[in-house]
Short mmCIF file of C-alpha atoms and ligand atoms in Angstrom, two decimals:
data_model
loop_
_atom_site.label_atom_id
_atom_site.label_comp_id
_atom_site.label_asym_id
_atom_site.label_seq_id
_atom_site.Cartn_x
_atom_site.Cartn_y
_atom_site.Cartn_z
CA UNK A 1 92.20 124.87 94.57
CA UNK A 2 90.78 122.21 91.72
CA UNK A 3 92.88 120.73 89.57
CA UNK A 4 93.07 120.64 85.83
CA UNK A 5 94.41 118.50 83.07
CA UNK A 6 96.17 121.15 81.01
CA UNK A 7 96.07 120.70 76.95
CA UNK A 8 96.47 123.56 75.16
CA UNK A 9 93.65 125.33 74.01
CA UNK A 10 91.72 123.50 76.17
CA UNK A 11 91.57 122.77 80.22
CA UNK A 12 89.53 119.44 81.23
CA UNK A 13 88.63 119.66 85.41
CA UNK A 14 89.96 117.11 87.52
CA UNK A 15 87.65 117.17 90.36
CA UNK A 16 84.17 119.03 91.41
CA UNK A 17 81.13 118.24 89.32
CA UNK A 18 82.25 118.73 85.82
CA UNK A 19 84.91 115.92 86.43
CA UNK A 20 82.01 113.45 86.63
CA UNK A 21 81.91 112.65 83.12
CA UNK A 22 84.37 111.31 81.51
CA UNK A 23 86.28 112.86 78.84
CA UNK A 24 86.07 110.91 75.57
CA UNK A 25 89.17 110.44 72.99
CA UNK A 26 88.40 109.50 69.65
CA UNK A 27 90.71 107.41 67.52
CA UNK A 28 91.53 109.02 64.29
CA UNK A 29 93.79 106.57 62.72
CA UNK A 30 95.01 108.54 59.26
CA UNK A 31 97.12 104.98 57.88
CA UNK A 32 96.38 104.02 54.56
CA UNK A 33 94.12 101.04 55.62
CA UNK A 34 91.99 103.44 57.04
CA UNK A 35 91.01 104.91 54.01
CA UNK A 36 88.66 103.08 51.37
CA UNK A 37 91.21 103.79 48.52
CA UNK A 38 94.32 105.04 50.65
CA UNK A 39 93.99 108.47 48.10
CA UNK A 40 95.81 111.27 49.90
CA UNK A 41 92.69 113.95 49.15
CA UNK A 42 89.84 110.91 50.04
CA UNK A 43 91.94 109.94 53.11
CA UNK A 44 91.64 113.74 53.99
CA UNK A 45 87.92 114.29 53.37
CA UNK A 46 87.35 110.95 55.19
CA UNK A 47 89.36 112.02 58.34
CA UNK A 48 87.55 115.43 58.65
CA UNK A 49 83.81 113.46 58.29
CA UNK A 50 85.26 111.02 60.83
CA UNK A 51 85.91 113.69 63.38
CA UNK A 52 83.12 115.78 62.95
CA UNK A 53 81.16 112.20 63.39
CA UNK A 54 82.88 111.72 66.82
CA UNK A 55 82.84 115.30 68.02
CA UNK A 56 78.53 114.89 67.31
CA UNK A 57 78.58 111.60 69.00
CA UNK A 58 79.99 113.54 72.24
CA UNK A 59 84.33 112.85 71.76
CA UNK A 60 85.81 115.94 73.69
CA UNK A 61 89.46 114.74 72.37
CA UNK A 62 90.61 113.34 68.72
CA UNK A 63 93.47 111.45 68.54
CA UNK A 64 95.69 111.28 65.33
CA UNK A 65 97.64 108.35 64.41
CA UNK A 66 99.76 107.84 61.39
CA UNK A 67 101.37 105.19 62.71
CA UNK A 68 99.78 101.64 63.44
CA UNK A 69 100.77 100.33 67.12
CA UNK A 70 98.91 96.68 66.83
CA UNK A 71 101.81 94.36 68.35
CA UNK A 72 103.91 93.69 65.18
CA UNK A 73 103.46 96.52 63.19
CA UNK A 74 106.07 98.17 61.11
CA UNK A 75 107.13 101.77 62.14
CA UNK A 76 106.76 104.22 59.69
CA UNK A 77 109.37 106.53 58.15
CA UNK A 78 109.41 110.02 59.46
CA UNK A 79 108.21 111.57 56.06
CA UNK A 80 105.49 109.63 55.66
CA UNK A 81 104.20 109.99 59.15
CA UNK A 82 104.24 113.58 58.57
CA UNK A 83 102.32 113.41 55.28
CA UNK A 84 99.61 110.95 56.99
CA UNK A 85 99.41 113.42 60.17
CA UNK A 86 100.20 117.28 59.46
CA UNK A 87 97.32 117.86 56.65
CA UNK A 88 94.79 116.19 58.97
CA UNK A 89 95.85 118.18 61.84
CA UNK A 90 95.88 121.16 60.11
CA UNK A 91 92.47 120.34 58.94
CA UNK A 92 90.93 119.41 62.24
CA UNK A 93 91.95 122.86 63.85
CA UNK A 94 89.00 123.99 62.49
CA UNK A 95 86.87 122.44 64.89
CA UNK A 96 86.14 122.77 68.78
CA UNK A 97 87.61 119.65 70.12
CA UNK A 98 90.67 119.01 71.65
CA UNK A 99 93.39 117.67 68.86
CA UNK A 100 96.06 114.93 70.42
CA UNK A 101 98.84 113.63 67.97
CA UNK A 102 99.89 109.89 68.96
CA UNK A 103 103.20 109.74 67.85
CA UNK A 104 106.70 108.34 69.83
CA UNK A 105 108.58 110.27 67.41
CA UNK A 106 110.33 114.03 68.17
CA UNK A 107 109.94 115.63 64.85
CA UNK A 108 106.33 114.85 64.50
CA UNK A 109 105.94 116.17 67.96
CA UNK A 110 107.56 119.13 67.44
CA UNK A 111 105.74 120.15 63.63
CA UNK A 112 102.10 118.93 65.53
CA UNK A 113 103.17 121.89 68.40
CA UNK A 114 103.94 124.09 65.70
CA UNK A 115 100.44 123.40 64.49
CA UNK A 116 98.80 123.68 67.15
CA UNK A 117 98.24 119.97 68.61
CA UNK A 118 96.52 120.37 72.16
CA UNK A 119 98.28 116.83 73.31
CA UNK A 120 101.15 114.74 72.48
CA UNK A 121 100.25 110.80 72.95
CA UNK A 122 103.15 108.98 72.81
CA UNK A 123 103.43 105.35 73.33
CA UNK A 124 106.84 105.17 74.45
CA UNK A 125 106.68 107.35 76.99
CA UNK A 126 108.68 110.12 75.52
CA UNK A 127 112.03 108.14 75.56
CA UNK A 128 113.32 108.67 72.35
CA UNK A 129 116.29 110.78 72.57
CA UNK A 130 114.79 115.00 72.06
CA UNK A 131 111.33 113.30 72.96
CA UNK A 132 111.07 115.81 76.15
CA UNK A 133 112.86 118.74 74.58
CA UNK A 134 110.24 118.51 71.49
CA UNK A 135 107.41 119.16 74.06
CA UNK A 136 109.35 121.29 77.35
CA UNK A 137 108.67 124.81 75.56
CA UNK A 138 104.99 124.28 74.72
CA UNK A 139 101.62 124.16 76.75
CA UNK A 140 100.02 120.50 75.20
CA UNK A 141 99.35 118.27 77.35
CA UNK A 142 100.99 114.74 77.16
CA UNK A 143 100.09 111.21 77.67
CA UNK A 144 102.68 109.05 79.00
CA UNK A 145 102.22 105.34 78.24
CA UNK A 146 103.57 102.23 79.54
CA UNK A 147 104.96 99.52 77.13
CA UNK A 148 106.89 96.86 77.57
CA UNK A 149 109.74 95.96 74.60
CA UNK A 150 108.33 97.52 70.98
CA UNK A 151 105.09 97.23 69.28
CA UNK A 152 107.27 94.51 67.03
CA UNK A 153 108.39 92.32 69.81
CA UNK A 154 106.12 93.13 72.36
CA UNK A 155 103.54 90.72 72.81
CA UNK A 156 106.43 87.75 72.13
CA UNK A 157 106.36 86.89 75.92
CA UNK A 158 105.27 89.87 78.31
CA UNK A 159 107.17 89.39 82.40
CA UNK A 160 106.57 90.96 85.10
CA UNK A 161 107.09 90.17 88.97
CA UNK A 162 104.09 92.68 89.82
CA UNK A 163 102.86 94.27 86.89
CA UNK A 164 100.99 96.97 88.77
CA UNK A 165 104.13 98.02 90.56
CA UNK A 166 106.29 97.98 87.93
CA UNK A 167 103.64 100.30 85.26
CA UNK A 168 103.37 102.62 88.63
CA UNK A 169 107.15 102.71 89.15
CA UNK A 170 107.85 103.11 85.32
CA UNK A 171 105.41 105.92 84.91
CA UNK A 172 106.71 107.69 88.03
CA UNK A 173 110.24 107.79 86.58
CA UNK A 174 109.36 108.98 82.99
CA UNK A 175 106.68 112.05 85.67
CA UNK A 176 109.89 112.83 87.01
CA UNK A 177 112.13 113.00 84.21
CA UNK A 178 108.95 115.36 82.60
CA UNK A 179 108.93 117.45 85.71
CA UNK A 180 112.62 117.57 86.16
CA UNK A 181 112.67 119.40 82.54
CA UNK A 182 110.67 121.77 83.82
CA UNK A 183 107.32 120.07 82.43
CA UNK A 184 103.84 121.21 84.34
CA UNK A 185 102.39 118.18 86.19
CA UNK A 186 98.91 119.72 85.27
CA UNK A 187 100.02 118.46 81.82
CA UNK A 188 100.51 115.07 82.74
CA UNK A 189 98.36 112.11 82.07
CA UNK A 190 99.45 108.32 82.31
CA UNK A 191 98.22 105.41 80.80
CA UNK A 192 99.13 101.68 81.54
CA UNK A 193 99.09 100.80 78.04
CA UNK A 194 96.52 97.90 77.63
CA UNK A 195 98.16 95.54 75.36
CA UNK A 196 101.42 97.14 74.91
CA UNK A 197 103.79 94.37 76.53
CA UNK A 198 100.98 92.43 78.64
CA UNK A 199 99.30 89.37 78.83
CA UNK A 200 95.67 88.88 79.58
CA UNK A 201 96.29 88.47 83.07
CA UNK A 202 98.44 91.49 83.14
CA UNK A 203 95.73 93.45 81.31
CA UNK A 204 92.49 92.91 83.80
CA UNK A 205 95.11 93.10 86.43
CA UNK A 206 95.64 96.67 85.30
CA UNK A 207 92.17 97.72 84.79
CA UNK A 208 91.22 96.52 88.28
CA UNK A 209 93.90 98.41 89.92
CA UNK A 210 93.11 101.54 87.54
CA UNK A 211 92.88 103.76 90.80
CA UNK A 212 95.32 102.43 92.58
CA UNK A 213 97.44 104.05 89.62
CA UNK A 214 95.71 107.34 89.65
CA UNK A 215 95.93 107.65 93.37
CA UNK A 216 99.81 106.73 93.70
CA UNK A 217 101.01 108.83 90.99
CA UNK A 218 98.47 111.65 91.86
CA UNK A 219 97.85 112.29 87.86
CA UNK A 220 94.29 111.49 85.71
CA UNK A 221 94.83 108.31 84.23
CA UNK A 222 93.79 107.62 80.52
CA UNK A 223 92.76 104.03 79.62
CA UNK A 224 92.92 102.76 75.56
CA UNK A 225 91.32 98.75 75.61
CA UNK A 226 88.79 99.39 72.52
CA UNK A 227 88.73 96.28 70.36
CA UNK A 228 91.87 94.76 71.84
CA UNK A 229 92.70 91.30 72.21
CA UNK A 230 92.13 91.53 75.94
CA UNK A 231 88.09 92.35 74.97
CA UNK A 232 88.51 89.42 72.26
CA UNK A 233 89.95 87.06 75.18
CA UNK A 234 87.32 86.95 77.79
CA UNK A 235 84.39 87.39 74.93
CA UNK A 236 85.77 85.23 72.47
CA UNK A 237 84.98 87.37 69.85
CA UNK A 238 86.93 88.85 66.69
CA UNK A 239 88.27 92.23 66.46
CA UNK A 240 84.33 93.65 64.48
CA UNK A 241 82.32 92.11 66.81
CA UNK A 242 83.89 93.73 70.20
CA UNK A 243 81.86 96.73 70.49
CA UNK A 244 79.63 95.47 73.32
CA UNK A 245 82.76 94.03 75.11
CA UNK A 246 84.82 97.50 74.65
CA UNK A 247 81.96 99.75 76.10
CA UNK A 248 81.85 97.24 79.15
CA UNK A 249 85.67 97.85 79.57
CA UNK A 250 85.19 101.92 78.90
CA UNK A 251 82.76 101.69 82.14
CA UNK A 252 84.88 99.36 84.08
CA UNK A 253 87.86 101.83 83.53
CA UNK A 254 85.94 104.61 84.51
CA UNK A 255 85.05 103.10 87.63
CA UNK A 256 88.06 102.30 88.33
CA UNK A 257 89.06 105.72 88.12
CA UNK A 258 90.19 106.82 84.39
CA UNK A 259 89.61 110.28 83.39
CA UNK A 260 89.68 109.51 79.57
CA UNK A 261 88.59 106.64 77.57
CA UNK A 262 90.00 105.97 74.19
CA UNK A 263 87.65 104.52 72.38
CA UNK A 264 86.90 103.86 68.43
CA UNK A 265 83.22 103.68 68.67
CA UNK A 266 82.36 107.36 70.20
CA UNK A 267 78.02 107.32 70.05
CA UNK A 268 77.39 104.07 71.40
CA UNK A 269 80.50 104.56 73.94
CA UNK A 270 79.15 107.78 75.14
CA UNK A 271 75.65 106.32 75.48
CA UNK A 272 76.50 103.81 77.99
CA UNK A 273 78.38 106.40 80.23
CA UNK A 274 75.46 108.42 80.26
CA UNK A 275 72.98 105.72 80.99
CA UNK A 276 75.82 104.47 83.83
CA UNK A 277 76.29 108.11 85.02
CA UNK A 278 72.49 108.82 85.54
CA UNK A 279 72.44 105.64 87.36
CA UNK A 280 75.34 106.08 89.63
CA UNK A 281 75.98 109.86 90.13
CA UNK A 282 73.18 111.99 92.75
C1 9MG B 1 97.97 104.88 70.12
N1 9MG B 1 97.38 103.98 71.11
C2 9MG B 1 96.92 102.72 70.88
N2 9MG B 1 96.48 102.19 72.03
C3 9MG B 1 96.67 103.13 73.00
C4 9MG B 1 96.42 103.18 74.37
O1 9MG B 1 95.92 102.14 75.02
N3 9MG B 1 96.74 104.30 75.04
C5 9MG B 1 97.28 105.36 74.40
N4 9MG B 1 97.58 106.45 75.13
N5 9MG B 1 97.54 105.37 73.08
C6 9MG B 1 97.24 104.27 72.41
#
């Protein structure tokens, strides 16, 4: 029978011929630094051009974040993620693409279901205390991350004995604590979480064991390293000028196995898979 990644509204295949290509997540970050005058109504307008952008340049996922994750970020409060998130989700529903709301926290979760969100992308791994009751009842699908300590105190001094064993063993607990609530595994992605907790080392360890991940968990695996430091370290190159350096990790990820690519830079992303796909698919 062929497996599918279950997300709501939408189903993406997990094997045969349509699973060649990857599917492509567009960031939608909806923080007031994304926006040229951080106006409520401009931010709006801006976020729906955005994703109608990416959706053109070939993203079959957006994902909405109110919240900034870079290592030492503030959270936000839970009003004002909601007022950053809700009216852009609303907005989006409009159009044919797959809607994902990155959020760790259980009331945003459970007012993007109500909406209509296809995914739930949480960083955390659905930890927070009514994280997996938020999402049990509803058909989304849901990205489980891996991250060590917080985004505040994370990249202070990252450890790990094996750091592919312990993201494997880590995701397999928080599958099992999903499943044991009853959650569909065909809703189940994972994610590594470049950056989150890691060194450089840790990072390019991950991404060259991508499929050793997918294989032992036995779930599509969704890889995020656009414009990190990890693309900065080995190019030497600040966070505008990494767009050559985050395609080449988008392909490497992909051939190590990931499903979905998260990626800010959708057209020129999407043109390099193609251009690798022709070349390496019969
Ligand atoms: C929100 N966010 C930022 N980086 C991310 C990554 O690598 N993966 C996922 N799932 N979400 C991310």
């Amino acid at each position: 029978m062929s497996k599918n990644l279950h997300c709501g509204r939408f189903s993406f295949p997990l094997d045969g011929p349509d699973a060649r290509f990857p599917v492509v997540m567009g960031i939608l970050n909806v923080t007031p630094d994304s926006f040229s005058d951080g106006g409520r109504y401009q931010g709006l307008e801006f976020a729906m051009s955005h994703a109608e952008e990416m959706i053109r340049d070939g993203a079959t996922m957006i994902d909405i974040g109110g919240e900034s994750t870079r290592p030492g970020s503030p959270s936000v409060p839970l009003g004002e993620e909601l007022r950053r998130v809700m009216p852009a989700l609303y907005a989006l529903k409009t159009l044919d693409v797959a809607l994902s709301v990155d959020t760790c926290k259980p009331e945003v979760m459970r007012e993007a279901l109500i909406a209509g969100a296809d995914m739930i992308n949480d960083i955390n791994g659905f930890r927070a205390p009514g994280a997996l009751e938020a999402v049990q009842d509803s058909d989304c699908g849901l990205c489980i991350m891996h991250m060590q300590a917080t985004p505040q105190t994370m990249q202070q001094a990252p450890q790990y004995t094996d750091v592919v064993a312990e993201v494997i063993a880590f995701l397999g607990e928080r599958v099992q604590a999903m499943t044991a609530a009853g959650i569909a595994r065909e809703r189940i992605c994972v994610d590594p979480g470049f950056g989150f907790g890691k060194t450089v080392e840790h990072n390019y360890a991950l991404l060259r064991q991508l499929g050793r991940i997918r294989d032992e968990l036995d779930l599509p695996v969704l890889a995020g390293m656009s414009r990190k430091s990890m693309i900065g370290a080995v190019t030497g190159r600040p966070v505008e000028q990494r767009l050559a350096g985050s395609i080449g990790a988008a392909l490497a990820a992909v051939a190590h196995g990931a499903r979905i690519v998260r990626v800010h830079d959708v057209a020129d992303t999407v043109d390099a898979l193609k251009v690798w796909h022709a070349a390496t698919i019969d």
